[in-house]
CSV table of C-alpha atoms and ligand atoms in Angstrom, one decimal:
chain,number,residue,atom,x,y,z
A,287,MET,CA,223.0,102.8,78.1
A,288,ILE,CA,220.9,101.0,80.6
A,289,THR,CA,217.2,101.0,80.6
A,290,LEU,CA,215.9,101.2,84.0
A,291,ASN,CA,212.4,102.4,84.8
A,292,SER,CA,212.7,105.5,86.8
A,293,MET,CA,209.8,104.5,89.0
A,294,THR,CA,212.1,101.9,90.6
A,295,LYS,CA,215.5,103.5,90.2
A,296,PRO,CA,217.8,102.9,93.1
A,297,SER,CA,216.7,104.9,96.1
A,298,SER,CA,219.7,104.0,98.2
A,299,LYS,CA,223.4,104.2,97.7
A,300,ALA,CA,223.8,100.6,98.8
A,301,ASP,CA,226.4,98.7,97.0
A,302,PHE,CA,226.3,95.3,95.3
A,303,SER,CA,229.3,94.2,97.4
A,304,SER,CA,227.0,94.3,100.5
A,305,PHE,CA,225.4,91.1,99.2
A,306,MET,CA,228.6,89.1,99.5
A,307,PHE,CA,228.6,88.1,95.9
A,308,SER,CA,231.7,86.3,94.6
A,309,THR,CA,234.3,88.4,92.7
A,310,GLU,CA,233.3,86.6,89.5
A,311,ILE,CA,229.7,88.0,89.9
A,312,LEU,CA,230.7,91.4,91.2
A,313,ASN,CA,233.0,91.9,88.2
A,314,VAL,CA,230.2,91.2,85.7
A,315,ILE,CA,227.8,93.5,87.6
A,316,LYS,CA,230.4,96.2,87.3
A,317,LYS,CA,230.9,95.4,83.6
A,318,ALA,CA,227.1,95.8,83.1
A,319,GLY,CA,227.4,99.2,84.6
A,320,TYR,CA,225.1,98.6,87.5
A,321,GLU,CA,226.2,101.0,90.3
A,322,HIS,CA,223.6,100.5,92.9
A,323,PRO,CA,220.9,97.8,93.4
A,324,THR,CA,217.4,98.9,92.6
A,325,ASP,CA,214.8,98.7,95.3
A,326,ILE,CA,213.6,95.3,94.4
A,327,GLN,CA,217.1,94.0,94.2
A,328,LEU,CA,217.9,95.5,97.6
A,329,GLU,CA,215.0,93.7,99.2
A,330,ALA,CA,214.8,90.5,97.3
A,331,ILE,CA,218.4,89.5,96.6
A,332,PRO,CA,219.3,88.6,100.3
A,333,PRO,CA,216.4,86.2,100.7
A,334,VAL,CA,217.0,84.6,97.3
A,335,LEU,CA,220.7,84.1,98.3
A,336,ASP,CA,219.5,82.5,101.5
A,337,GLY,CA,217.5,79.9,99.6
A,338,LYS,CA,214.2,81.4,100.7
A,339,ASP,CA,211.0,81.6,98.7
A,340,VAL,CA,210.3,85.1,97.4
A,341,LEU,CA,207.1,86.6,96.1
A,342,ALA,CA,207.8,90.0,94.6
A,343,ARG,CA,205.6,92.6,93.0
A,344,ALA,CA,207.7,93.8,90.1
A,345,GLU,CA,207.2,95.4,86.7
A,346,THR,CA,209.4,95.0,83.7
A,347,GLY,CA,211.9,97.8,84.1
A,348,SER,CA,212.3,97.4,87.8
A,349,GLY,CA,215.5,95.4,87.5
A,350,LYS,CA,213.6,92.2,88.4
A,351,THR,CA,215.5,89.9,86.1
A,352,ALA,CA,218.8,90.6,87.8
A,353,THR,CA,217.0,90.2,91.1
A,354,TYR,CA,216.9,86.5,90.6
A,355,VAL,CA,219.6,85.9,87.9
A,356,LEU,CA,222.4,87.2,90.1
A,357,PRO,CA,221.7,85.3,93.4
A,358,LEU,CA,220.7,82.1,91.5
A,359,LEU,CA,224.0,82.2,89.6
A,360,GLU,CA,225.8,82.8,92.9
A,361,ASN,CA,224.0,79.8,94.4
A,362,LEU,CA,225.0,77.6,91.5
A,363,SER,CA,228.6,78.8,91.2
A,364,THR,CA,231.8,77.6,92.7
A,365,LYS,CA,231.8,80.4,95.2
A,366,ASN,CA,228.5,79.2,96.5
A,367,ILE,CA,227.7,80.8,99.8
A,368,TYR,CA,225.7,77.7,100.8
A,369,ARG,CA,229.0,75.8,101.0
A,370,GLN,CA,229.5,77.5,104.4
A,371,SER,CA,226.0,77.1,105.5
A,372,LYS,CA,223.5,74.4,106.5
A,373,LEU,CA,221.9,74.9,103.1
A,374,TYR,CA,225.0,73.6,101.3
A,375,ASN,CA,223.5,70.2,100.8
A,376,LYS,CA,220.4,71.7,99.4
A,377,PHE,CA,222.3,73.5,96.7
A,378,ASN,CA,225.2,71.1,96.6
A,379,GLY,CA,227.9,73.6,95.6
A,380,ILE,CA,229.5,73.0,92.2
A,381,ASP,CA,227.0,70.5,90.9
A,382,ARG,CA,226.3,70.8,87.2
A,383,ALA,CA,223.1,69.4,85.6
A,384,LYS,CA,223.2,65.8,84.7
A,385,SER,CA,221.9,64.4,81.4
A,386,ASN,CA,218.4,65.7,80.6
A,387,CYS,CA,218.3,67.4,84.0
A,388,VAL,CA,217.7,71.0,85.0
A,389,GLN,CA,218.8,72.8,88.1
A,390,VAL,CA,216.9,76.1,87.8
A,391,LEU,CA,213.7,76.3,85.8
A,392,VAL,CA,212.4,79.7,84.8
A,393,LEU,CA,208.8,79.8,83.4
A,394,VAL,CA,207.8,82.8,81.2
A,395,PRO,CA,204.8,83.6,79.0
A,396,THR,CA,206.6,84.4,75.7
A,397,ARG,CA,209.5,83.3,73.5
A,398,GLU,CA,210.9,86.9,73.5
A,399,LEU,CA,211.1,86.9,77.3
A,400,ALA,CA,212.7,83.5,77.4
A,401,ILE,CA,215.4,84.6,75.0
A,402,GLN,CA,215.9,87.9,76.8
A,403,ILE,CA,216.3,86.2,80.2
A,404,CYS,CA,218.6,83.5,78.8
A,405,ASP,CA,220.8,86.3,77.5
A,406,VAL,CA,220.9,87.9,81.0
A,407,PHE,CA,221.9,84.6,82.6
A,408,LYS,CA,224.6,84.2,80.0
A,409,GLN,CA,225.8,87.7,80.4
A,410,PHE,CA,226.2,87.4,84.2
A,411,SER,CA,227.7,83.9,84.2
A,412,GLU,CA,230.5,84.5,81.8
A,413,ASN,CA,233.2,84.3,84.5
A,414,ILE,CA,231.9,81.3,86.4
A,415,LYS,CA,233.8,78.1,86.2
A,416,PRO,CA,232.9,75.3,85.6
A,417,GLU,CA,230.6,76.9,83.0
A,418,ILE,CA,227.0,77.2,83.8
A,419,LYS,CA,224.8,76.0,81.0
A,420,CYS,CA,221.7,78.0,80.1
A,421,LEU,CA,219.1,77.2,77.5
A,422,SER,CA,215.8,78.8,76.4
A,423,VAL,CA,213.0,76.7,74.9
A,424,TYR,CA,209.7,77.8,73.4
A,425,GLY,CA,207.0,76.8,71.0
A,426,GLY,CA,206.7,77.8,67.3
A,427,VAL,CA,210.0,76.3,66.4
A,428,LYS,CA,211.1,72.6,65.9
A,429,ILE,CA,211.3,70.6,69.1
A,430,ASN,CA,214.1,68.3,68.0
A,431,PRO,CA,217.1,70.7,68.3
A,432,GLN,CA,215.7,71.6,71.8
A,433,MET,CA,215.6,67.9,72.7
A,434,MET,CA,219.2,67.4,71.5
A,435,ALA,CA,220.3,70.4,73.5
A,436,LEU,CA,218.7,69.0,76.6
A,437,ARG,CA,220.5,65.7,76.3
A,438,SER,CA,223.6,66.9,78.1
A,439,GLY,CA,221.4,68.6,80.7
A,440,THR,CA,221.2,72.3,81.4
A,441,ASP,CA,221.8,74.2,84.7
A,442,ILE,CA,219.3,76.8,83.8
A,443,LEU,CA,216.2,76.3,81.6
A,444,ILE,CA,214.0,79.1,80.6
A,445,SER,CA,210.8,77.9,79.0
A,446,THR,CA,207.3,78.7,78.0
A,447,PRO,CA,204.8,76.4,79.7
A,448,GLY,CA,203.4,74.6,76.6
A,449,ARG,CA,206.8,73.7,75.2
A,450,LEU,CA,208.0,72.5,78.5
A,451,LEU,CA,205.1,70.1,78.7
A,452,ASP,CA,205.8,69.0,75.1
A,453,LEU,CA,209.4,68.2,76.1
A,454,VAL,CA,208.2,66.3,79.2
A,455,SER,CA,205.9,64.2,77.0
A,456,GLN,CA,209.0,63.4,74.8
A,457,ASN,CA,210.9,62.3,77.9
A,458,ALA,CA,213.5,65.0,77.0
A,459,ILE,CA,213.5,66.5,80.5
A,460,LYS,CA,213.9,65.3,84.1
A,461,PHE,CA,213.1,67.4,87.1
A,462,ASN,CA,214.8,65.4,89.9
A,463,GLN,CA,217.8,67.8,90.1
A,464,ILE,CA,215.6,71.0,90.3
A,465,LYS,CA,216.8,73.4,93.0
A,466,ALA,CA,214.9,76.5,92.2
A,467,LEU,CA,211.8,77.5,90.2
A,468,VAL,CA,211.2,81.0,89.0
A,469,VAL,CA,207.8,82.0,87.7
A,470,ASP,CA,208.2,85.4,85.9
A,471,GLU,CA,205.1,87.4,85.1
A,472,VAL,CA,202.9,85.0,87.2
A,473,ASP,CA,199.9,87.1,86.6
A,474,ARG,CA,200.1,86.4,82.9
A,475,LEU,CA,200.8,82.8,83.5
A,476,MET,CA,197.9,82.2,85.8
A,477,LYS,CA,195.2,82.9,83.3
A,478,GLY,CA,193.7,81.2,80.2
A,479,ASP,CA,195.4,78.1,78.8
A,480,PHE,CA,198.6,79.0,80.6
A,481,GLN,CA,197.0,78.5,84.0
A,482,GLU,CA,196.2,74.8,83.3
A,483,GLU,CA,199.7,74.2,81.9
A,484,ILE,CA,201.3,75.8,85.0
A,485,ASN,CA,199.2,73.6,87.3
A,486,LYS,CA,200.3,70.6,85.3
A,487,ILE,CA,204.0,71.6,85.6
A,488,MET,CA,203.7,72.2,89.3
A,489,LYS,CA,202.6,68.6,89.8
A,490,LEU,CA,205.7,67.4,88.0
A,491,LEU,CA,208.3,69.3,90.1
A,492,PRO,CA,209.8,67.9,93.3
A,493,ASN,CA,208.4,69.5,96.4
A,494,LYS,CA,211.7,70.5,97.9
A,495,ARG,CA,212.8,73.5,95.9
A,496,GLN,CA,213.2,77.3,96.2
A,497,ASN,CA,210.3,79.2,94.6
A,498,LEU,CA,210.6,82.7,93.2
A,499,MET,CA,207.6,84.4,91.8
A,500,PHE,CA,207.4,87.8,90.1
A,501,THR,CA,204.2,89.6,89.2
A,502,ALA,CA,203.0,93.0,88.3
A,503,THR,CA,199.5,92.4,89.8
A,504,PHE,CA,197.9,90.1,92.4
A,505,PRO,CA,194.8,88.6,90.9
A,506,ASP,CA,193.1,85.9,92.9
A,507,SER,CA,194.4,83.2,90.7
A,508,ILE,CA,197.9,83.6,92.0
A,509,ARG,CA,196.9,83.5,95.6
A,510,SER,CA,196.1,79.8,95.5
A,511,LEU,CA,199.3,79.1,93.6
A,512,VAL,CA,201.2,80.9,96.3
A,513,ARG,CA,199.4,79.1,99.0
A,514,GLU,CA,199.9,75.7,97.5
A,515,GLU,CA,203.4,76.0,96.0
A,516,MET,CA,205.4,78.4,98.1
A,517,ASN,CA,207.0,77.8,101.5
A,518,ASN,CA,206.5,80.8,103.7
A,519,PRO,CA,207.6,83.3,101.1
A,520,GLU,CA,209.3,86.6,101.8
A,521,ILE,CA,206.9,89.2,100.3
A,522,VAL,CA,208.6,92.0,98.5
A,523,ASN,CA,206.0,94.5,97.7
A,524,MET,CA,207.1,97.4,95.7
A,525,ASP,CA,204.3,99.7,96.6
A,526,GLU,CA,206.0,101.7,99.2
A,527,PHE,CA,208.9,102.5,96.8
A,528,VAL,CA,206.7,103.5,93.9
A,529,GLU,CA,207.6,106.9,92.6
A,530,GLU,CA,205.1,108.6,90.5
A,531,VAL,CA,206.2,108.8,86.9
A,532,PRO,CA,203.9,110.7,84.7
A,533,ILE,CA,202.8,108.8,81.7
A,534,GLU,CA,200.7,111.2,79.7
A,535,GLN,CA,197.6,109.3,78.8
A,536,ARG,CA,195.3,110.5,76.1
A,537,VAL,CA,192.0,109.0,75.0
A,538,ILE,CA,190.7,110.0,71.6
A,539,THR,CA,187.2,109.1,70.6
A,540,VAL,CA,186.9,108.3,66.9
A,541,ASN,CA,184.6,106.4,64.5
A,542,HIS,CA,185.9,102.9,64.1
A,543,ASN,CA,186.2,103.5,60.3
A,544,LYS,CA,188.4,106.5,60.9
A,545,LYS,CA,191.0,104.9,63.1
A,546,ASN,CA,193.4,104.1,60.3
A,547,ASP,CA,193.4,107.8,59.2
A,548,LEU,CA,193.7,109.0,62.7
A,549,LEU,CA,196.7,106.8,63.4
A,550,ALA,CA,198.4,107.9,60.2
A,551,HIS,CA,197.7,111.5,61.1
A,552,LEU,CA,199.2,111.1,64.6
A,553,LEU,CA,202.3,109.3,63.3
A,554,ASN,CA,202.9,112.0,60.7
A,555,LYS,CA,202.1,114.9,63.0
A,556,TYR,CA,204.2,114.0,66.0
A,557,ASP,CA,207.9,113.6,66.0
A,558,TRP,CA,208.0,110.5,68.1
A,559,LYS,CA,211.3,108.7,67.8
A,560,GLN,CA,209.6,105.3,68.2
A,561,VAL,CA,206.1,104.1,68.5
A,562,LEU,CA,204.6,100.8,69.6
A,563,VAL,CA,201.1,100.3,68.3
A,564,PHE,CA,198.9,97.6,70.0
A,565,CYS,CA,196.2,95.8,68.1
A,566,SER,CA,194.1,93.0,69.5
A,567,ALA,CA,194.2,90.8,66.3
A,568,LYS,CA,197.0,89.5,64.2
A,569,LYS,CA,195.1,90.4,61.1
A,570,THR,CA,194.6,94.0,62.2
A,571,CYS,CA,198.4,94.3,62.7
A,572,ASP,CA,199.0,93.1,59.1
A,573,ASN,CA,196.3,95.2,57.6
A,574,LEU,CA,197.6,98.3,59.4
A,575,VAL,CA,201.1,97.8,58.0
A,576,ILE,CA,199.6,97.7,54.5
A,577,LYS,CA,197.3,100.7,55.1
A,578,LEU,CA,200.1,102.8,56.5
A,579,ALA,CA,202.4,101.8,53.7
A,580,LYS,CA,199.9,103.3,51.3
A,581,ARG,CA,200.5,106.6,53.1
A,582,ASP,CA,204.2,106.2,52.9
A,583,ILE,CA,204.5,105.3,56.6
A,584,GLU,CA,206.8,102.3,57.2
A,585,ALA,CA,205.8,99.9,59.9
A,586,ILE,CA,206.4,96.3,60.9
A,587,ALA,CA,204.0,93.8,62.4
A,588,MET,CA,204.9,91.4,65.1
A,589,HIS,CA,202.5,88.7,66.2
A,590,GLY,CA,202.2,85.0,66.9
A,591,ASN,CA,201.6,84.0,63.3
A,592,LYS,CA,205.0,85.4,62.2
A,593,GLU,CA,207.9,83.0,62.0
A,594,GLN,CA,210.2,83.1,65.0
A,595,SER,CA,213.0,84.5,62.8
A,596,ALA,CA,210.8,87.3,61.6
A,597,ARG,CA,209.7,88.2,65.2
A,598,SER,CA,213.3,88.2,66.4
A,599,ALA,CA,214.3,90.4,63.5
A,600,ALA,CA,211.5,92.8,64.1
A,601,LEU,CA,212.3,93.1,67.7
A,602,ARG,CA,216.0,93.5,67.0
A,603,ASP,CA,215.4,96.2,64.4
A,604,PHE,CA,212.9,98.0,66.7
A,605,LYS,CA,215.3,97.8,69.6
A,606,SER,CA,218.2,99.2,67.5
A,607,GLY,CA,216.0,102.0,66.3
A,608,LYS,CA,216.0,100.8,62.7
A,609,ILE,CA,212.3,100.5,62.7
A,610,ARG,CA,210.2,103.5,64.0
A,611,ILE,CA,206.8,101.9,64.2
A,612,LEU,CA,206.1,98.4,65.5
A,613,ILE,CA,202.6,97.1,65.4
A,614,ALA,CA,202.1,94.2,67.7
A,615,THR,CA,199.6,92.1,69.6
A,616,ASP,CA,199.9,91.9,73.4
A,617,VAL,CA,201.5,88.5,73.5
A,618,ALA,CA,204.2,89.4,70.9
A,619,ALA,CA,205.0,92.7,72.6
A,620,ARG,CA,205.4,91.1,76.0
A,621,GLY,CA,208.9,91.7,77.4
A,622,ILE,CA,209.8,94.4,75.0
A,623,ASP,CA,212.2,96.6,76.9
A,624,ILE,CA,213.0,99.7,74.8
A,625,GLU,CA,214.9,102.6,76.2
A,626,GLN,CA,213.1,105.8,75.8
A,627,LEU,CA,210.1,104.5,73.9
A,628,ALA,CA,208.3,107.8,73.2
A,629,CYS,CA,204.8,106.6,72.6
A,630,VAL,CA,202.4,103.6,72.9
A,631,ILE,CA,199.2,103.7,70.9
A,632,ASN,CA,196.3,101.5,71.7
A,633,PHE,CA,194.8,101.1,68.3
A,634,ASP,CA,192.5,98.5,69.9
A,635,LEU,CA,191.9,98.3,73.6
A,636,PRO,CA,193.4,95.4,75.5
A,637,ARG,CA,190.8,92.9,76.8
A,638,SER,CA,192.2,92.9,80.3
A,639,PRO,CA,192.5,96.1,82.3
A,640,ASN,CA,195.8,94.8,83.6
A,641,ASP,CA,197.1,94.6,80.1
A,642,TYR,CA,196.4,98.3,79.7
A,643,VAL,CA,198.9,99.0,82.5
A,644,HIS,CA,201.4,96.5,81.0
A,645,ARG,CA,201.0,98.2,77.6
A,646,ILE,CA,201.4,101.8,78.7
A,647,GLY,CA,204.3,100.8,81.0
A,648,ARG,CA,206.3,100.2,77.9
A,649,THR,CA,206.7,104.0,77.6
A,650,GLY,CA,207.8,106.4,80.4
A,651,ARG,CA,210.9,104.4,81.0
A,652,ALA,CA,214.5,105.5,81.6
A,653,GLY,CA,213.3,108.5,83.4
A,654,GLN,CA,211.5,109.9,80.4
A,655,THR,CA,207.9,111.0,80.3
A,656,GLY,CA,206.1,108.8,77.9
A,657,GLN,CA,202.8,109.1,76.0
A,658,ALA,CA,200.1,106.5,75.8
A,659,ILE,CA,197.3,107.2,73.4
A,660,SER,CA,194.1,105.1,73.2
A,661,LEU,CA,191.9,105.4,70.1
A,662,ILE,CA,188.5,104.4,71.2
A,663,ALA,CA,185.5,103.8,68.9
A,664,HIS,CA,181.9,103.6,70.1
A,665,HIS,CA,182.0,99.9,70.8
A,666,GLU,CA,185.0,100.5,73.1
A,667,TYR,CA,183.6,103.3,75.2
A,668,HIS,CA,182.2,101.1,77.9
A,669,HIS,CA,185.2,98.8,78.0
A,670,PHE,CA,187.5,101.8,78.5
A,671,THR,CA,185.5,102.9,81.5
A,672,VAL,CA,186.0,99.4,82.9
A,673,ILE,CA,189.8,99.7,82.3
A,674,GLU,CA,189.7,103.1,84.1
A,675,LYS,CA,187.8,101.8,87.0
A,676,HIS,CA,190.1,98.9,87.5
A,677,ASN,CA,193.2,101.1,87.4
A,678,ALA,CA,191.7,104.0,89.4
A,679,LEU,CA,191.9,106.3,86.4
A,680,ARG,CA,189.6,108.9,85.0
A,681,LEU,CA,190.8,110.3,81.7
A,682,LYS,CA,189.4,113.1,79.6
A,683,ARG,CA,188.0,112.0,76.2
A,684,GLU,CA,189.4,114.1,73.4
A,685,GLN,CA,188.2,114.7,69.9
A,686,LEU,CA,190.6,115.6,67.2
A,687,LYS,CA,189.6,118.0,64.5
A,688,GLY,CA,188.7,116.1,61.3
A,689,PHE,CA,188.4,112.9,63.2
A,690,GLU,CA,185.5,113.6,65.6
A,691,ALA,CA,183.4,110.7,66.6
A,692,ASP,CA,179.8,110.9,65.5
A,693,GLU,CA,177.0,110.9,68.0
A,694,ILE,CA,175.8,107.6,66.7
A,695,ALA,CA,178.3,104.8,65.8
A,696,PRO,CA,178.6,104.2,62.1
A,697,PRO,CA,177.7,100.7,61.0
A,698,MET,CA,180.3,98.1,61.4
A,699,PRO,CA,181.6,96.5,58.2
A,700,ARG,CA,179.6,93.5,57.1
A,701,SER,CA,181.4,90.3,56.1
A,702,LYS,CA,181.6,89.9,52.3
A,703,PRO,CA,178.5,88.1,50.9
A,704,LYS,CA,179.3,84.5,50.0
A,705,LYS,CA,178.6,83.4,46.5
A,706,LYS,CA,177.4,79.9,47.5
A,707,ALA,CA,174.3,79.2,49.5
A,708,LYS,CA,174.8,80.0,53.1
A,709,SER,CA,174.9,77.4,55.8
A,710,LYS,CA,172.8,77.6,58.9
A,711,LYS,CA,175.9,78.6,60.8
A,712,SER,CA,176.8,81.6,58.6
A,713,ALA,CA,173.1,82.8,58.7
A,714,LEU,CA,173.3,82.8,62.5
A,715,LYS,CA,176.6,84.7,62.4
A,716,LYS,CA,175.0,87.3,60.1
A,717,ASN,CA,172.1,87.8,62.5
A,718,SER,CA,174.5,88.3,65.3
A,719,ILE,CA,176.3,91.1,63.3
A,720,VAL,CA,173.0,92.9,62.8
A,721,GLU,CA,172.2,92.6,66.5
A,722,LYS,CA,175.7,94.0,67.3
A,723,ASN,CA,175.2,97.0,65.0
A,724,ASN,CA,171.9,97.7,66.6
A,725,ASP,CA,173.5,97.6,70.0
A,726,GLU,CA,176.2,100.0,68.8
A,727,LYS,CA,173.7,102.5,67.6
A,728,LYS,CA,172.4,102.7,71.1
A,729,ILE,CA,175.7,103.9,72.4
A,730,LYS,CA,176.0,107.6,72.3
A,731,SER,CA,179.4,109.3,72.1
A,732,ILE,CA,180.7,111.3,75.0
A,733,PRO,CA,180.3,114.9,74.0
A,734,SER,CA,183.5,116.9,73.9
A,735,LYS,CA,184.1,120.4,72.7
A,736,ALA,CA,187.8,119.8,72.4
A,737,ASN,CA,189.4,120.7,69.1
A,738,GLU,CA,192.9,119.6,68.1
A,739,LYS,CA,194.5,122.6,69.8
A,740,ASP,CA,192.6,121.9,73.0
A,741,PHE,CA,193.7,118.3,72.7
A,742,GLU,CA,197.4,119.3,72.7
A,743,GLU,CA,197.0,121.7,75.4
A,744,THR,CA,194.8,119.7,77.7
A,745,ALA,CA,196.2,116.2,77.3
A,746,VAL,CA,195.8,114.5,80.6
A,747,ASN,CA,198.7,113.8,82.8
A,748,ALA,CA,197.6,110.8,84.8
A,749,HIS,CA,199.8,109.1,87.3
A,750,ILE,CA,198.8,105.6,87.1
A,751,TRP,CA,201.7,104.2,89.1
A,752,GLY,CA,200.7,106.1,92.1
A,753,LYS,CA,199.2,104.4,95.2
A,754,ARG,CA,195.5,103.8,94.8
B,1014,LIG,P1,214.2,94.3,84.0
B,1014,LIG,O1,213.2,94.9,85.0
B,1014,LIG,O2,214.8,93.1,84.5
B,1014,LIG,O3,213.5,94.2,82.7
B,1014,LIG,O4,215.4,95.4,83.9
B,1014,LIG,C1,215.3,96.6,83.2
B,1014,LIG,C2,216.6,97.1,82.8
B,1014,LIG,O5,217.3,97.6,83.9
B,1014,LIG,C3,217.6,96.1,82.1
B,1014,LIG,O6,218.1,96.8,81.0
B,1014,LIG,C4,218.7,95.9,83.1
B,1014,LIG,O7,219.9,95.6,82.5
B,1014,LIG,C5,218.7,97.2,83.9
B,1014,LIG,N1,219.1,97.0,85.3
B,1014,LIG,C6,218.8,96.0,86.2
B,1014,LIG,N2,219.3,96.3,87.4
B,1014,LIG,C7,220.0,97.4,87.3
B,1014,LIG,C8,220.8,98.2,88.3
B,1014,LIG,N3,220.9,97.8,89.5
B,1014,LIG,N4,221.3,99.3,87.8
B,1014,LIG,C9,221.2,99.7,86.6
B,1014,LIG,N5,220.4,99.1,85.6
B,1014,LIG,C10,219.9,97.9,86.0
């Protein structure tokens, strides 16, 4: 079964054959079970095939990966349409990557996404001769095998920014054969440490190249990137195609020290087939797994401190349905594409309001109504209103019987007293905890008369994907 977000399901009966793909590519499209192009594919494939730059607004689940994978493979394949056009020299037909060289570079924020996209390239290039080589590289694993793999060159390289720069510093990679650059999830890549790395990478690439950028949001940071790096891009904005898909969003106020109990209660009470629980810290993920296990609830944690093999196994088991509950940080959960994921729970709120949308967008896919539940304690009340404001939302706060948030926040846990004499630094830290507690006491909870029955009956249906 194919997982396609219903908000972007094909709205036309157009056919893939209208794109003039070669038979090799058309056959694999058919084999994948794609009947009609999605809206983004319909709009963006033609300019990509023409070698133009494309900036597209696209969410995971819109069919965006195939939007660039298919035409780029076409452009690299023997049946290259550029052979008949003036762009032939730009793409040079049947060229294959020379030693340590790359023809198409795809930048992504996470290892999971890199692996996932590499699989899509492999899936759709299976009929192409001479074979198109595709490789994914990412941090957290040994660099030597990646350097070895790059020796013979790769036509397509999917990489996280940091590892790409490591490979460059090892002279393992040359960019002089680059024909196209794809930046997937640009909004994620244009913030924090990633942004600096992306800027460094841009300076290393040859100017003459096709640029394809995909993003779910348009923060200011990507405007300058577009201005500086893209050449008169075709703008593919999905807004006008957005169909409202109800994601039932619930916000439950709770004391911070009751969150574990509330989570366990919800997991036991509701018959969700699969649940993705988001935490902000790796340690919280691990602790939650232990706390839930004590209540006979099996869950698995996935975060950046886990070995790559453990992360891949967790993802595989979750995707196959072997694991019911996955507890993950934002970074680790990026790119998770699960068909019919019933529920997303924000155990902690995401720092960025954009991430709230990314998180809850993991549910409500494949035409199913999904649920997104945020458990908010007193110190998160204000931040949640910021998230709401940013995403044009206003959600009702609910209280669950037995888990009602107190009027005044209970004290936050103190760090364990140290046996040895405290340094100046830890004394300072302690003071800041006391100040924080005082601040929290000032925050009053939002009064709500809702009991659990009310909660179930009045859960808010908010349409976050609608036009704002
Ligand atoms: P993506 O947005 O790239 O993460 O794609 C989401 C899912 O939609 C993947 O499982 C794709 O295999 C699937 N998909 C992409 N394009 C189509 C299409 N035209 N028809 C049906 N499914 C598609």
